[in-house]
Structures are given as structure tokens and as C-alpha cells.
mmCIF file of C-alpha atoms and ligand atoms in Angstrom:
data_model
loop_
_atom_site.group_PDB
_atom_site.id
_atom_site.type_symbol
_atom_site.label_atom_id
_atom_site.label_comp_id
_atom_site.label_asym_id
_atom_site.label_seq_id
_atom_site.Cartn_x
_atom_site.Cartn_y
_atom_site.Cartn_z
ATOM 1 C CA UNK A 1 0.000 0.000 0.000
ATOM 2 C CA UNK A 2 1.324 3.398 -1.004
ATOM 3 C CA UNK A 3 2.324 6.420 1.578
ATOM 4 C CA UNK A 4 -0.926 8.293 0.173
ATOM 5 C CA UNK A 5 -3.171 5.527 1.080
ATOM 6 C CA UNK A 6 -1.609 5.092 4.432
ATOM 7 C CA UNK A 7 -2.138 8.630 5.431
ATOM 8 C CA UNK A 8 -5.985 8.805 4.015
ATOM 9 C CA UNK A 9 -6.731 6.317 5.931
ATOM 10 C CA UNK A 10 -4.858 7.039 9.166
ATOM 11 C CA UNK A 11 -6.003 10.504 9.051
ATOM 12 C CA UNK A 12 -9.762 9.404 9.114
ATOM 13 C CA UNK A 13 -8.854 6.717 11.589
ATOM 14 C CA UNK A 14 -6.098 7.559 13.812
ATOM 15 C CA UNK A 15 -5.236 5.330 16.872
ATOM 16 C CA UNK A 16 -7.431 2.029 14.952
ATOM 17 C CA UNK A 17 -5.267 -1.041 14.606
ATOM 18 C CA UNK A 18 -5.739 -1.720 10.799
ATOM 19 C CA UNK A 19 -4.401 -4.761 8.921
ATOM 20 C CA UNK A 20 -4.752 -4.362 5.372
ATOM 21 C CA UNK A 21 -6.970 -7.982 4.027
ATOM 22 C CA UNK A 22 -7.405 -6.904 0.480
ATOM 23 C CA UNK A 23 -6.411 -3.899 -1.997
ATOM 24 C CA UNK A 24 -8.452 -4.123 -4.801
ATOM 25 C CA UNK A 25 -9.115 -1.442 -8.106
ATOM 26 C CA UNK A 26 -11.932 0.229 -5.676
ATOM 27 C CA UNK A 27 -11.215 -0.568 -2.478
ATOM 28 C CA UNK A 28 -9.166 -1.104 0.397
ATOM 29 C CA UNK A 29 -10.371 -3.661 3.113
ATOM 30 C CA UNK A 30 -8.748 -4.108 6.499
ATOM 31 C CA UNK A 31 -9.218 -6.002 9.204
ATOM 32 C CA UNK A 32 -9.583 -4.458 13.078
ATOM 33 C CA UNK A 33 -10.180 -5.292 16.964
ATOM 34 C CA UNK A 34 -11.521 -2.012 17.503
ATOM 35 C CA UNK A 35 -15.441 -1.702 17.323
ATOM 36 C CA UNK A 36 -16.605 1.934 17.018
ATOM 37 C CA UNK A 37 -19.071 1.634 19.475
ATOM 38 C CA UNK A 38 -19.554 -0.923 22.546
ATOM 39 C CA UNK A 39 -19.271 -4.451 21.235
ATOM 40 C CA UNK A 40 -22.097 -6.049 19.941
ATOM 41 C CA UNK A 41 -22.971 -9.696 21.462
ATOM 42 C CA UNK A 42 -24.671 -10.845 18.217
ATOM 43 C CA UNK A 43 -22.065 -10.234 15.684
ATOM 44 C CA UNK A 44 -20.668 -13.753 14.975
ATOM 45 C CA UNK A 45 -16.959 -12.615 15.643
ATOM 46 C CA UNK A 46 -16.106 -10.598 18.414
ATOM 47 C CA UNK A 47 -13.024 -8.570 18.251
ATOM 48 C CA UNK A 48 -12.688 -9.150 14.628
ATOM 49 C CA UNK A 49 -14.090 -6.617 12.815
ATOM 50 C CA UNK A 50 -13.705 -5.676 8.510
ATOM 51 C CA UNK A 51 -12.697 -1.798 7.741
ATOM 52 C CA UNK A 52 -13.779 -1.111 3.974
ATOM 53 C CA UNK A 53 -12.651 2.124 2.562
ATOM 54 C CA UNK A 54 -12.908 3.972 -0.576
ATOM 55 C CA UNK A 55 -9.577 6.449 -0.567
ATOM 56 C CA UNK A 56 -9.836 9.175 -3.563
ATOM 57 C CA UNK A 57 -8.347 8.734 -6.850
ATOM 58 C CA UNK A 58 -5.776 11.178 -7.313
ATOM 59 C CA UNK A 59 -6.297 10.995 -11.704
ATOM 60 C CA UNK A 60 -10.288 12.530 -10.663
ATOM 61 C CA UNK A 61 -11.413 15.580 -10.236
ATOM 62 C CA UNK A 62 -11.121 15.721 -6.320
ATOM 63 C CA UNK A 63 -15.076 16.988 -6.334
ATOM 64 C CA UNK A 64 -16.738 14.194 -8.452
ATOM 65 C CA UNK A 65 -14.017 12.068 -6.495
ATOM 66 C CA UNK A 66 -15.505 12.385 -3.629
ATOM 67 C CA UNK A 67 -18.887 12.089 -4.956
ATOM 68 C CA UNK A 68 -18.532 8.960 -6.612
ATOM 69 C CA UNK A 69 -17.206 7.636 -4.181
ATOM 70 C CA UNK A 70 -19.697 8.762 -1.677
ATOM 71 C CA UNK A 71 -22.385 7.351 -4.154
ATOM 72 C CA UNK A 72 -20.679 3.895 -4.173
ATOM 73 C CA UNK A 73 -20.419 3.689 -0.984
ATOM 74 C CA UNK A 74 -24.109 4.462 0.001
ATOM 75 C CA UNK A 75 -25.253 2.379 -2.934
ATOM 76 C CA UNK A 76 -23.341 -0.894 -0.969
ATOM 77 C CA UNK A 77 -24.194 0.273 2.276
ATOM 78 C CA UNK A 78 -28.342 0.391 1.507
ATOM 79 C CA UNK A 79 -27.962 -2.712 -0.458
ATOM 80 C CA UNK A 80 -25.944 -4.783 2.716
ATOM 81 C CA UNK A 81 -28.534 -2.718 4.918
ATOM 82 C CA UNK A 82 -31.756 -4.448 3.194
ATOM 83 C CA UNK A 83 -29.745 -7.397 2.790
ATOM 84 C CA UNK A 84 -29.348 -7.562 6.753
ATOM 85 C CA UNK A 85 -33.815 -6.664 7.043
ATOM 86 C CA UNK A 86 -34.292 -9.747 4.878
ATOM 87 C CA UNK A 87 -32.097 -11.625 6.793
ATOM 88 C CA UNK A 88 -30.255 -12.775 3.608
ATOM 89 C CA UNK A 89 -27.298 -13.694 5.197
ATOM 90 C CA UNK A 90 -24.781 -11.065 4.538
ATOM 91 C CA UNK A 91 -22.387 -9.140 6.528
ATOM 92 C CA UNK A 92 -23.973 -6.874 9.652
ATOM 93 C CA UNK A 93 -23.553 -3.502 9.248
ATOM 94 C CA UNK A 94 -21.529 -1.732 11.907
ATOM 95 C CA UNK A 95 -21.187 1.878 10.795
ATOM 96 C CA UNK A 96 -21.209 3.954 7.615
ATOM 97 C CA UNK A 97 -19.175 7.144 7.369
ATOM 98 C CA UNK A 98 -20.526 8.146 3.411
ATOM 99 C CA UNK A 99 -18.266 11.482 3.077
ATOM 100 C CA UNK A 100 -15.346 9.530 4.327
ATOM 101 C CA UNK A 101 -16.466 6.413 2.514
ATOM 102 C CA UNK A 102 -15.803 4.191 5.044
ATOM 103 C CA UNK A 103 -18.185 0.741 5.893
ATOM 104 C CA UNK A 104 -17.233 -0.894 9.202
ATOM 105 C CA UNK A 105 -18.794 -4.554 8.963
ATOM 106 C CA UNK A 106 -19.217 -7.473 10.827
ATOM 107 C CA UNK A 107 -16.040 -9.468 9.865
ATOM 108 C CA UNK A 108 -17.340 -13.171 8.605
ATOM 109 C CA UNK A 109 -15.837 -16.347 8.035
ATOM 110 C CA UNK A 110 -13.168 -18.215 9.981
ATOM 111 C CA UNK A 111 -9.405 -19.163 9.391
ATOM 112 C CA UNK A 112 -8.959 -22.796 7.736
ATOM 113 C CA UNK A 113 -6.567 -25.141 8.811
ATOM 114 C CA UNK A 114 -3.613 -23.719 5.921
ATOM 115 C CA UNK A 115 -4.643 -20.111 7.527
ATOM 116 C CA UNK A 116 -6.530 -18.919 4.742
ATOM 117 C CA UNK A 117 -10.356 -17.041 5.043
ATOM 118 C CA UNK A 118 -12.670 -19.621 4.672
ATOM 119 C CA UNK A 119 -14.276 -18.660 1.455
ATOM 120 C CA UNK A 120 -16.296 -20.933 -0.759
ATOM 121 C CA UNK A 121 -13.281 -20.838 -2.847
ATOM 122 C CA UNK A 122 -10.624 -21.448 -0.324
ATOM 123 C CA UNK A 123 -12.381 -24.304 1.224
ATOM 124 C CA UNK A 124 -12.874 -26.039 -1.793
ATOM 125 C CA UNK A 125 -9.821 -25.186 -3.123
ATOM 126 C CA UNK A 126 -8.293 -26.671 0.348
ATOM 127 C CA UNK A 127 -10.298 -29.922 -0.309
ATOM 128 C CA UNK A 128 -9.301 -30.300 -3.821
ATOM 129 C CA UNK A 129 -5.414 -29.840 -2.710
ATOM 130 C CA UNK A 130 -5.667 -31.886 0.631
ATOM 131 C CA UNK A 131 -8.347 -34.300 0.585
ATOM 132 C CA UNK A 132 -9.312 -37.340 -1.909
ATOM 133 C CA UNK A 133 -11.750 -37.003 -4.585
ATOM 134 C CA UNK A 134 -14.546 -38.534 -2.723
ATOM 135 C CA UNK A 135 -14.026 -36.157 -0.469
ATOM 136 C CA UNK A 136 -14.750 -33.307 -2.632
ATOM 137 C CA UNK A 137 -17.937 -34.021 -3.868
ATOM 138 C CA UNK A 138 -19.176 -35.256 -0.557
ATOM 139 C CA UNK A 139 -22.400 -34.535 1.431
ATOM 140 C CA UNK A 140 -21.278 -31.610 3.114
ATOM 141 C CA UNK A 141 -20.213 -30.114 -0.247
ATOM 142 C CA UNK A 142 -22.980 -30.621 -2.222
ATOM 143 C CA UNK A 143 -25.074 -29.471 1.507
ATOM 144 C CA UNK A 144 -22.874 -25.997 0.753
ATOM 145 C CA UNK A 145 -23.154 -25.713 -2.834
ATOM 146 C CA UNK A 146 -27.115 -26.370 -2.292
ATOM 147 C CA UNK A 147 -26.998 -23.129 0.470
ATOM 148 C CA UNK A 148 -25.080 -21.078 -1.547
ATOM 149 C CA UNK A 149 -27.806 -21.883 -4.309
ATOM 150 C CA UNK A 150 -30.709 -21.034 -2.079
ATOM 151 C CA UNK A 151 -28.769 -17.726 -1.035
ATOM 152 C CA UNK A 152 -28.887 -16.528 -3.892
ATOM 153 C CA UNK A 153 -32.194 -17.887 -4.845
ATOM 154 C CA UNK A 154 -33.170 -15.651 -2.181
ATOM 155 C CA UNK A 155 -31.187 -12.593 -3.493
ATOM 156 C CA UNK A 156 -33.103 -13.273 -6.766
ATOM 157 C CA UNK A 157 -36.820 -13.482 -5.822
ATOM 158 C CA UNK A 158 -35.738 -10.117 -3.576
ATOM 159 C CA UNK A 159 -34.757 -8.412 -7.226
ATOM 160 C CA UNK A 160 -31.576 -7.783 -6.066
ATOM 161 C CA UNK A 161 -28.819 -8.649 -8.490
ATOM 162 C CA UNK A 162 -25.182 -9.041 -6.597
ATOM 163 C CA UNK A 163 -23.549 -8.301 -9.794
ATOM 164 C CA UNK A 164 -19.651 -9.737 -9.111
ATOM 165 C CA UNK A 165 -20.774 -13.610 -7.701
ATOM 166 C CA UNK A 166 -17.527 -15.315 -7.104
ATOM 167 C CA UNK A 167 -16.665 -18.143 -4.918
ATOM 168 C CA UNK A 168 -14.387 -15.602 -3.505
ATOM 169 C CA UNK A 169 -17.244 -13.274 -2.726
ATOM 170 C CA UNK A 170 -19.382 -16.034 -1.130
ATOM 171 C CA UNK A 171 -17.794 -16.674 2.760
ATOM 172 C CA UNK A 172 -18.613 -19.544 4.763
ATOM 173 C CA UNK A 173 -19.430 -18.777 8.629
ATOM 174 C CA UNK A 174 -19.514 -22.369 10.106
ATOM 175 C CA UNK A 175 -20.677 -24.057 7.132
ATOM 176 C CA UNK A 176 -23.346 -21.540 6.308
ATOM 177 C CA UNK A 177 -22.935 -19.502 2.980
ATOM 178 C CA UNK A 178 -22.674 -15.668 3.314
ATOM 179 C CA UNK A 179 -22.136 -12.908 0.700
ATOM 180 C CA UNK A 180 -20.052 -10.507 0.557
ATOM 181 C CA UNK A 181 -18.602 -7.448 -1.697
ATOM 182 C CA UNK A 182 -21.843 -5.438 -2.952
ATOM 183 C CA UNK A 183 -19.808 -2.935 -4.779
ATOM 184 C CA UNK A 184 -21.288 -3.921 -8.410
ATOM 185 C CA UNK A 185 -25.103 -4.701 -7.010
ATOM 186 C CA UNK A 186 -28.245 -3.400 -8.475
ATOM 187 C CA UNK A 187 -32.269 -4.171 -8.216
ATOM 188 C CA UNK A 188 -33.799 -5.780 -10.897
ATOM 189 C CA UNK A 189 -36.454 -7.780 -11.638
ATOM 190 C CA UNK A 190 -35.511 -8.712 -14.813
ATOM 191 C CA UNK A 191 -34.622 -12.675 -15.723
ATOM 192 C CA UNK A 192 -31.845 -11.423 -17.707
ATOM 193 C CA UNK A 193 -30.040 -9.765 -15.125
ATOM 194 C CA UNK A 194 -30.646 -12.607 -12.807
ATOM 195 C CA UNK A 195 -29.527 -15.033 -15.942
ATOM 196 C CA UNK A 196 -26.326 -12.939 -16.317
ATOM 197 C CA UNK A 197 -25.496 -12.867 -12.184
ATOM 198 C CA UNK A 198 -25.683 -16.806 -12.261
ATOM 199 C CA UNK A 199 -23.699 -17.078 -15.589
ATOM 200 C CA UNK A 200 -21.371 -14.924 -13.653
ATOM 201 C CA UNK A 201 -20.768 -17.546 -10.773
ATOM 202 C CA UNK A 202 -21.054 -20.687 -13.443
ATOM 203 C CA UNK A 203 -17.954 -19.300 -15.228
ATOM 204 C CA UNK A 204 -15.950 -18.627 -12.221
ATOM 205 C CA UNK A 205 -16.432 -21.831 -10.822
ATOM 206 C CA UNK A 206 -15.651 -23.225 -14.197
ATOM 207 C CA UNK A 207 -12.411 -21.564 -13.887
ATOM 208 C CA UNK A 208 -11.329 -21.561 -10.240
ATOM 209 C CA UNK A 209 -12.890 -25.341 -9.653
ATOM 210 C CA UNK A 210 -12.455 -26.670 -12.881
ATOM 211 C CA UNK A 211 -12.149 -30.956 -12.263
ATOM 212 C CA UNK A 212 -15.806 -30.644 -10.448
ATOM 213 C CA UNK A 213 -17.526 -28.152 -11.888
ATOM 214 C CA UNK A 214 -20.492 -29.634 -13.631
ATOM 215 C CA UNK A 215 -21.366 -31.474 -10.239
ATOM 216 C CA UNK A 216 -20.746 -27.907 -8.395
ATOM 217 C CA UNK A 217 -22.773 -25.909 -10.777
ATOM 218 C CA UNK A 218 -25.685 -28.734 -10.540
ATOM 219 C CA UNK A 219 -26.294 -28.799 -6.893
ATOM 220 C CA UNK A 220 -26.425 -24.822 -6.847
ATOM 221 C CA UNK A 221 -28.566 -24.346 -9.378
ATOM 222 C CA UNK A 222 -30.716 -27.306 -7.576
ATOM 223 C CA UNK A 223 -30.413 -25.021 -4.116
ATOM 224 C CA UNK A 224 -31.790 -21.919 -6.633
ATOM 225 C CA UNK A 225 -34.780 -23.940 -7.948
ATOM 226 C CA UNK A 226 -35.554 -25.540 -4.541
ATOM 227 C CA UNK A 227 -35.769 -21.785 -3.358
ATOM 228 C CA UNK A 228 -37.878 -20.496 -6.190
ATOM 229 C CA UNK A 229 -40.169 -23.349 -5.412
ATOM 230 C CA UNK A 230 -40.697 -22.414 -1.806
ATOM 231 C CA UNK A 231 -41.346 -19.070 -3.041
ATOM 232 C CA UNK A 232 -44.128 -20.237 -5.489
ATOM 233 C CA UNK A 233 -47.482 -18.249 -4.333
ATOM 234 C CA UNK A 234 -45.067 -15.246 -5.312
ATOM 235 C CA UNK A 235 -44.488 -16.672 -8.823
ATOM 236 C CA UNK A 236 -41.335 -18.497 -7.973
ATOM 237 C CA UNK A 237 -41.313 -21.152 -10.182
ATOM 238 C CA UNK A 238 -42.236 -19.228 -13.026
ATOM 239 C CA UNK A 239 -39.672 -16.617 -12.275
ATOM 240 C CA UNK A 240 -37.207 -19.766 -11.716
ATOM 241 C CA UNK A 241 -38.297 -20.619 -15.418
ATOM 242 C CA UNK A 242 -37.843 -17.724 -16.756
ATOM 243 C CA UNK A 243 -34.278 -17.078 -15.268
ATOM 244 C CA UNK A 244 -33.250 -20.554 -16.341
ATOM 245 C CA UNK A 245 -34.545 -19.775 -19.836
ATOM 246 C CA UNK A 246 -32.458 -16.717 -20.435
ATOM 247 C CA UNK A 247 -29.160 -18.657 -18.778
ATOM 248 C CA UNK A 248 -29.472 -21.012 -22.021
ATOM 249 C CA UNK A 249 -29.411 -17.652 -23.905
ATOM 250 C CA UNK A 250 -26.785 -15.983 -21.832
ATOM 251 C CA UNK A 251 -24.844 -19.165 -22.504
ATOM 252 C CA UNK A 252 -25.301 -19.461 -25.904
ATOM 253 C CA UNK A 253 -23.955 -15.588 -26.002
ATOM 254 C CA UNK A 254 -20.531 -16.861 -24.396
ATOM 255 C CA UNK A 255 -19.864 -19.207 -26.093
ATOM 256 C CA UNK A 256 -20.658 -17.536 -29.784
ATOM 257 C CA UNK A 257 -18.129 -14.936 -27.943
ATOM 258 C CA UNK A 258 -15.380 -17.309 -27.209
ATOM 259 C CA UNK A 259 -15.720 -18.803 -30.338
ATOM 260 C CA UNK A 260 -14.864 -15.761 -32.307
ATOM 261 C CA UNK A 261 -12.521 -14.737 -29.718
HETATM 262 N N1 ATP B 301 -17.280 -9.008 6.056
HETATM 263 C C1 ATP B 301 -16.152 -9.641 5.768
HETATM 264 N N2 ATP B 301 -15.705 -10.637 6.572
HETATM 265 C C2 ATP B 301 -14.533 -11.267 6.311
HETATM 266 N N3 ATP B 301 -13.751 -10.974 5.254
HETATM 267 C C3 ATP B 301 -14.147 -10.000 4.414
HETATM 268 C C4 ATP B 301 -15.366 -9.285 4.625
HETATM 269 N N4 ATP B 301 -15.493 -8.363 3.647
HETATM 270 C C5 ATP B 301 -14.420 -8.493 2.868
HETATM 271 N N5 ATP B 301 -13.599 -9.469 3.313
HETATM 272 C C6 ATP B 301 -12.327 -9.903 2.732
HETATM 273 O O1 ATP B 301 -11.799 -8.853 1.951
HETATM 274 C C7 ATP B 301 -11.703 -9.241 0.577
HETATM 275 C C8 ATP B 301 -12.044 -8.057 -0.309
HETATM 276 O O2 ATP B 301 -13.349 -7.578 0.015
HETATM 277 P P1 ATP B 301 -14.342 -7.046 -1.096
HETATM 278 O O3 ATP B 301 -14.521 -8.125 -2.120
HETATM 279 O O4 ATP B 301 -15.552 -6.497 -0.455
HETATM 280 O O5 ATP B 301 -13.473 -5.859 -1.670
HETATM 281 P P2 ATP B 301 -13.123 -5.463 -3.166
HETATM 282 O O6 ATP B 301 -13.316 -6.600 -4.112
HETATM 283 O O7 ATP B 301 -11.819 -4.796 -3.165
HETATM 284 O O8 ATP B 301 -14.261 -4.454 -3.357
HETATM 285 P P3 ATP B 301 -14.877 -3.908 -4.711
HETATM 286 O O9 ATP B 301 -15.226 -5.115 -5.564
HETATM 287 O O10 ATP B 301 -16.073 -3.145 -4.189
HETATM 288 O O11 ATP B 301 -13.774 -3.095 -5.316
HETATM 289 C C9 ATP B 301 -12.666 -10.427 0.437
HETATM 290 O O12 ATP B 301 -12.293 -11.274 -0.599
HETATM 291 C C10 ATP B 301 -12.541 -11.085 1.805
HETATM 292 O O13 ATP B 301 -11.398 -11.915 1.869
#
């Protein structure tokens, strides 16, 4: 991390303990033990706490900077904050600075046993490195893949569209999917957005999880339907349907696209 960043961020937080976790294009994430307030009993890790920040971009105007940034950051904020009222599991929100574009969350997720966050990726990426085959595309994998199915079944029949589904951006809290990283999210109600968010996740686990895949991308779109169907007296399986539909199209799009490169 640069000098500039350090001091943006120490001069809206001085005296916080911050450990950088991620620097990515928009934002910087760090981890803390400091909680604004007084702790809060019902966060599911105490003293563990996730610092996401928005510093300026020195190549932007400093005023439409600041707004953008300000926008973005409200935008994930309200999105985590209905996420939290559905109770779509999802990180708590802590506090929101918007001028200083700050989001202090509930930090999710656990270490596993090679010290890595337990992500949907890293814990299936720790299985297919450690463990046999079998054990890969066990019951408590295709249990997970089911949940992170329904979660986002859930996200769906809400019209909320995460935008950026990665196994990276899906965290697992004891077993129990959670999502994470709202910066790209939207509301829509529209299959094709919906198609295009779970084309989104197909492809990266095509990538990231390659040797199982097809069985991967089968049990979550099973935990999506299942969802949908639960959901039926508010046109869930139709809506399911629909979705499904335009995924064949979406599909059909990528691959016409890698074909002619
Ligand atoms: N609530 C959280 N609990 C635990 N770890 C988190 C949490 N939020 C973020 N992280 C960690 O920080 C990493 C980066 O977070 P995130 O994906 O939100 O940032 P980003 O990709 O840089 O943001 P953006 O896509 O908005 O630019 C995640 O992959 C995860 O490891």
C-alpha cells in the first residue's frame, strides 16, 4: 500500500489497529479489533471486525471524487442494509461514514486449517489440494453448494442482483454460505439480469474449480430452484423458469463470444 493511502486512511482513523486484508481497483479492506461503538454480542466474531474504505483517486477531479465515491459507498451500504432486514445472510452492518467512505462490517468467516479465510473458494480449493476425490464431492459439499444456491435464490426473488458472484465473494461462517462485496449490485427484476449474475458464478467456478464443476454448478442451481419453489405463491417457479430460460441464452452468447474470440 502506497504512503498516500496510508495517510488517508490514518487521518480518518487515527489510533485504529488496521491490517490491510485486500487492496483491490476500488477498495481497500482491512481487518480491526476495535469496534466503534460498545461491542455487539450478536455479531458472529467478536473482536474481529472488517474496515472497507474507498480512498480518492488522485487521476479525478477531487469533487466528483468524492462524490462517486460517496455514491458507491451508500449504494453498498443500503444494499448490505436491506440485505441484513431480509435476513439474507450477509455481513452486519456496523457503521457507515458516506463522506469519508468508510463501511465498518461485521467481519465473517473463519481461518482454515492452511490459515486462509474460509471462502467458498478457499475451502474447496483446500479440499481439492488436501483431501481425496470422494471427499470433494461429498455430502457436506454438495449441503454448501445447495446453500449457496438457495442464497442466492433468495437474493433473486428479492430483485436484487449481486452483480460480481464469485466463490471468492461467497464466505462460509460455520458451514453456512454468506455474501459478501456489494460494490457492483443493483435491483432488478428482470430474468436477464438474474440469468447474467448466475452465468457470472457458473464461469468462475468453471475456472477456479475446474475438475468438479459440472457437479458444483448442478447442486447450486438445484439449491436456486428448490428456493424459487418455496417461493411459489409469489411466482417463484415461473420466475425460476424464466431465469433458467435466459441462462441457455446468456450461454449461448458466451460461447458464440469465445468462439470468435
Ligand atoms: N465481512 C467480511 N468478513 C470477512 N472478510 C471479508 C469481509 N469483507 C471483505 N472481506 C475480505 O476482503 C476481501 C475483499 O473484500 P471485497 O470483495 O468487499 O473488496 P473489493 O473486491 O476490493 O471491493 P470492490 O469489488 O467493491 O472493489 C474479500 O475477498 C474477503 O477476503
Amino acid at each position: 500500500m502506497t504512503d498516500r493511502l496510508v495517510k488517508e486512511i490514518e487521518g480518518h482513523l487515527p489510533h485504529i489497529p488496521l491490517e490491510i486484508v485486500s487492496q483491490g481497483a476500488e477498495a481497500l479492506v482491512f481487518q480491526t479489533s476495535t469496534h466503534p461503538y460498545i461491542d455487539d454480542p450478536y455479531l458472529k466474531n467478536q473482536k474481529k471486525y472488517i474496515v472497507k474504505f474507498r480512498p480518492s483517486k488522485p487521476y479525478r477531479h477531487p469533487i466528483i471524487d468524492a462524490s462517486i465515491n460517496k455514491t458507491r459507498t451508500i449504494g453498498e451500504a443500503k444494499f448490505m442494509t436491506k440485505l441484513n432486514k431480509l435476513g439474507i445472510n450477509s455481513p452486519s452492518i456496523i457503521s457507515v461514514d458516506y463522506s469519508k467512505a468508510i463501511i465498518w462490517m461485521e467481519f465473517l468467516g473463519s481461518e482454515l486449517t492452511n490459515g486462509d479465510i474460509s471462502s467458498f473458494k478457499n475451502w474447496l480449493w483446500y479440499l481439492e489440494r488436501n483431501e481425496s476425490e470422494a471427499k470433494c464431492v461429498d455430502e457436506q459439499v454438495e449441503q454448501v453448494c445447495k446453500k449457496v444456491g438457495e442464497l442466492i435464490g433468495k437474493l433473486h426473488m428479492n430483485d436484487m442482483i449481486h452483480g460480481d458472484l464469485t466463490s471468492s465473494n461467497i464466505i462460509l461462517q460455520d458451514f453456512e454460505p454468506a455474501l459478501i462485496d456489494f460494490g457492483l449490485s443493483s435491483y432488478s427484476g428482470l430474468a436477464e439480469d438474474k440469468a447474467v449474475d448466475l452465468y457470472v458464478l457458473e464461469r468462475a467456478i468453471l475456472s477456479t474449480h475446474s475438475v468438479f464443476s459440472d457437479t458444483y454448478n448442478g447442486w447450486l442451481l438445484e439449491g436456486y430452484g428448490s428456493i424459487h419453489k418455496q417461493y411459489s405463491k409469489q411466482g417463484g417457479t415461473k420466475k425460476y423458469a424464466e431465469t433458467i430460460k435466459k441462462l441457455e441464452d446468456v450461454r449461448l452468447r458466451g460461447r458464440k463470444r469465445s468462439m470468435l474470440g
